[in-house]
Amino acid sequence: MASIHQRGDVIVSVGSKSNERGDAGPIRVSRRARRFGSITRQRLSIWLLLIGAVFFMYMTFFSVKVHFHGEKEDGMSSFFSIPKGGPQSYNITQYNRSTKGKVDHGMLSFFGVPKRGVDSNVSQRRRSPKHYPCDIDLEKSIEYILEPKDYLNFTRFELDYVEKEEESLTTSPYELKFAGHQTLEARERSFHAINQSLHCGFVKGPNGMGSTGFDLDEKDQKFMKSCIVVVSSCIFGSSDFLRRPTSKLISEYSKTHVCFVMFLDEETLQKLFSEGNVPDDRGFMGLWRIVVVKNLPFEDMRRTGKVPKLLAHRLFPSSRYSIWLDSKMRLNTDPLLILEYFLWRTKSEYSISKHYDRQCVWDEVLQNKRLNKIVSAEHW
């Protein structure tokens, strides 16, 4: 019997004993034929895909028109092809399926992104208007400017402020309010220029119930009562960092005769300490006189910030002029030049910066209503 051993692809056939005597023929060695393997098929598929991709790119970039599945208009496919002139001469009329017409988008980008416009199918984003600084013809120095005399034309009358609330006007149980408990009759009367007493903040409770907020140190109050011209600002709730006035642009006269007061709460003061900003022995940080406010009247820091902004006449009872500076702004000019340009030159009693977007006060009211910034009178 012959035995057959298989080893790989080679088959060796060993003859019987008769073969050993030379009766049989020589030993046969044969090799099994290979099949068309799966690896070869995969390589062929990859090559075909590469050839197809190269062919497609060749047709695209060399202006060979290939129509895809889709609607055509005047021989133009719903997709686009790049003209022979290259991206510089790229001008396409895009097909609008909804209106069965053409929408010309003019010069497009290399990748066929249409420009934004009224007729474009791409939604146009609303861009906020750009606002640029305006040129103000300020005087070059304060040496030749003088405060005009008797230029204000208004009715003279005496005003007094309610310092302590009467118990008969309060509700039961009593609720402390920074603005007190004003009646509707007193509110209507306050709009007339007559001699009267007003509820104007800083109202204490009856029977010595204490302060309603915005407490100041006696030294700071004494300093503020001596101010004639005031530049004031505030930072509450550690909401901003301290911006000091540009000292080199302010005259020595203004540094001596103008009060620069910055109102801070204790939280903001601690943040300034951590940043290395410490007041000097007189309580100044640069030109700012730091005034620390305790017992803030409102939880909302924006409402608390309205106290020094709108009630400067209560905080600085002897002042003739006051300039309010938002904490996000830096003073880069002499405050006396500001007074000369906005008040003395035009003989105005007050000046308010022009709003960059809205010019009507009722539009501003609607915007505050949308932003939920309107506070009812009873909260004051």
mmCIF file with all atom_site columns, N, CA and C in Angstrom, residues 246-248 250-258 260 287 334:
data_model
loop_
_atom_site.group_PDB
_atom_site.id
_atom_site.type_symbol
_atom_site.label_atom_id
_atom_site.label_alt_id
_atom_site.label_comp_id
_atom_site.label_asym_id
_atom_site.label_entity_id
_atom_site.label_seq_id
_atom_site.pdbx_PDB_ins_code
_atom_site.Cartn_x
_atom_site.Cartn_y
_atom_site.Cartn_z
_atom_site.occupancy
_atom_site.B_iso_or_equiv
_atom_site.pdbx_formal_charge
_atom_site.auth_seq_id
_atom_site.auth_comp_id
_atom_site.auth_asym_id
_atom_site.auth_atom_id
_atom_site.pdbx_PDB_model_num
ATOM 1  N N  . THR A 1 246 ? -7.114  108.519 34.099 1.00 0.00 ? 246 THR A N  1
ATOM 2  C CA . THR A 1 246 ? -5.786  108.749 33.534 1.00 0.00 ? 246 THR A CA 1
ATOM 3  C C  . THR A 1 246 ? -5.218  110.019 34.133 1.00 0.00 ? 246 THR A C  1
ATOM 4  N N  . SER A 1 247 ? -4.312  109.871 35.063 1.00 0.00 ? 247 SER A N  1
ATOM 5  C CA . SER A 1 247 ? -3.830  111.004 35.856 1.00 0.00 ? 247 SER A CA 1
ATOM 6  C C  . SER A 1 247 ? -3.115  112.048 35.003 1.00 0.00 ? 247 SER A C  1
ATOM 7  N N  . LYS A 1 248 ? -2.365  111.629 33.999 1.00 0.00 ? 248 LYS A N  1
ATOM 8  C CA . LYS A 1 248 ? -1.573  112.583 33.218 1.00 0.00 ? 248 LYS A CA 1
ATOM 9  C C  . LYS A 1 248 ? -2.431  113.473 32.330 1.00 0.00 ? 248 LYS A C  1
ATOM 10 N N  . ILE A 1 250 ? -5.304  114.834 33.406 1.00 0.00 ? 250 ILE A N  1
ATOM 11 C CA . ILE A 1 250 ? -6.117  115.653 34.309 1.00 0.00 ? 250 ILE A CA 1
ATOM 12 C C  . ILE A 1 250 ? -5.215  116.706 34.933 1.00 0.00 ? 250 ILE A C  1
ATOM 13 N N  . SER A 1 251 ? -5.695  117.936 34.967 1.00 0.00 ? 251 SER A N  1
ATOM 14 C CA . SER A 1 251 ? -4.889  119.057 35.457 1.00 0.00 ? 251 SER A CA 1
ATOM 15 C C  . SER A 1 251 ? -4.699  118.971 36.965 1.00 0.00 ? 251 SER A C  1
ATOM 16 N N  . GLU A 1 252 ? -3.681  119.633 37.430 1.00 0.00 ? 252 GLU A N  1
ATOM 17 C CA . GLU A 1 252 ? -3.408  119.668 38.862 1.00 0.00 ? 252 GLU A CA 1
ATOM 18 C C  . GLU A 1 252 ? -4.515  120.400 39.615 1.00 0.00 ? 252 GLU A C  1
ATOM 19 N N  . TYR A 1 253 ? -5.136  121.386 38.954 1.00 0.00 ? 253 TYR A N  1
ATOM 20 C CA . TYR A 1 253 ? -6.240  122.095 39.599 1.00 0.00 ? 253 TYR A CA 1
ATOM 21 C C  . TYR A 1 253 ? -7.413  121.155 39.858 1.00 0.00 ? 253 TYR A C  1
ATOM 22 N N  . SER A 1 254 ? -7.748  120.324 38.872 1.00 0.00 ? 254 SER A N  1
ATOM 23 C CA . SER A 1 254 ? -8.855  119.388 39.054 1.00 0.00 ? 254 SER A CA 1
ATOM 24 C C  . SER A 1 254 ? -8.517  118.307 40.074 1.00 0.00 ? 254 SER A C  1
ATOM 25 N N  . LYS A 1 255 ? -7.272  117.893 40.118 1.00 0.00 ? 255 LYS A N  1
ATOM 26 C CA . LYS A 1 255 ? -6.884  116.912 41.121 1.00 0.00 ? 255 LYS A CA 1
ATOM 27 C C  . LYS A 1 255 ? -7.064  117.436 42.534 1.00 0.00 ? 255 LYS A C  1
ATOM 28 N N  . THR A 1 256 ? -6.982  118.752 42.690 1.00 0.00 ? 256 THR A N  1
ATOM 29 C CA . THR A 1 256 ? -7.107  119.363 44.017 1.00 0.00 ? 256 THR A CA 1
ATOM 30 C C  . THR A 1 256 ? -8.542  119.752 44.345 1.00 0.00 ? 256 THR A C  1
ATOM 31 N N  . HIS A 1 257 ? -9.308  120.239 43.354 1.00 0.00 ? 257 HIS A N  1
ATOM 32 C CA . HIS A 1 257 ? -10.623 120.817 43.613 1.00 0.00 ? 257 HIS A CA 1
ATOM 33 C C  . HIS A 1 257 ? -11.794 119.928 43.206 1.00 0.00 ? 257 HIS A C  1
ATOM 34 N N  . VAL A 1 258 ? -11.544 118.815 42.547 1.00 0.00 ? 258 VAL A N  1
ATOM 35 C CA . VAL A 1 258 ? -12.616 117.910 42.140 1.00 0.00 ? 258 VAL A CA 1
ATOM 36 C C  . VAL A 1 258 ? -12.547 116.648 42.993 1.00 0.00 ? 258 VAL A C  1
ATOM 37 N N  . PHE A 1 260 ? -13.129 112.797 43.409 1.00 0.00 ? 260 PHE A N  1
ATOM 38 C CA . PHE A 1 260 ? -13.279 111.553 42.666 1.00 0.00 ? 260 PHE A CA 1
ATOM 39 C C  . PHE A 1 260 ? -13.634 110.466 43.689 1.00 0.00 ? 260 PHE A C  1
ATOM 40 N N  . LEU A 1 287 ? -6.566  108.397 42.005 1.00 0.00 ? 287 LEU A N  1
ATOM 41 C CA . LEU A 1 287 ? -7.400  109.589 42.239 1.00 0.00 ? 287 LEU A CA 1
ATOM 42 C C  . LEU A 1 287 ? -8.718  109.254 42.924 1.00 0.00 ? 287 LEU A C  1
ATOM 43 N N  . ASP A 1 334 ? -10.071 115.858 31.445 1.00 0.00 ? 334 ASP A N  1
ATOM 44 C CA . ASP A 1 334 ? -10.285 116.675 32.631 1.00 0.00 ? 334 ASP A CA 1
ATOM 45 C C  . ASP A 1 334 ? -11.781 116.902 32.853 1.00 0.00 ? 334 ASP A C  1
#
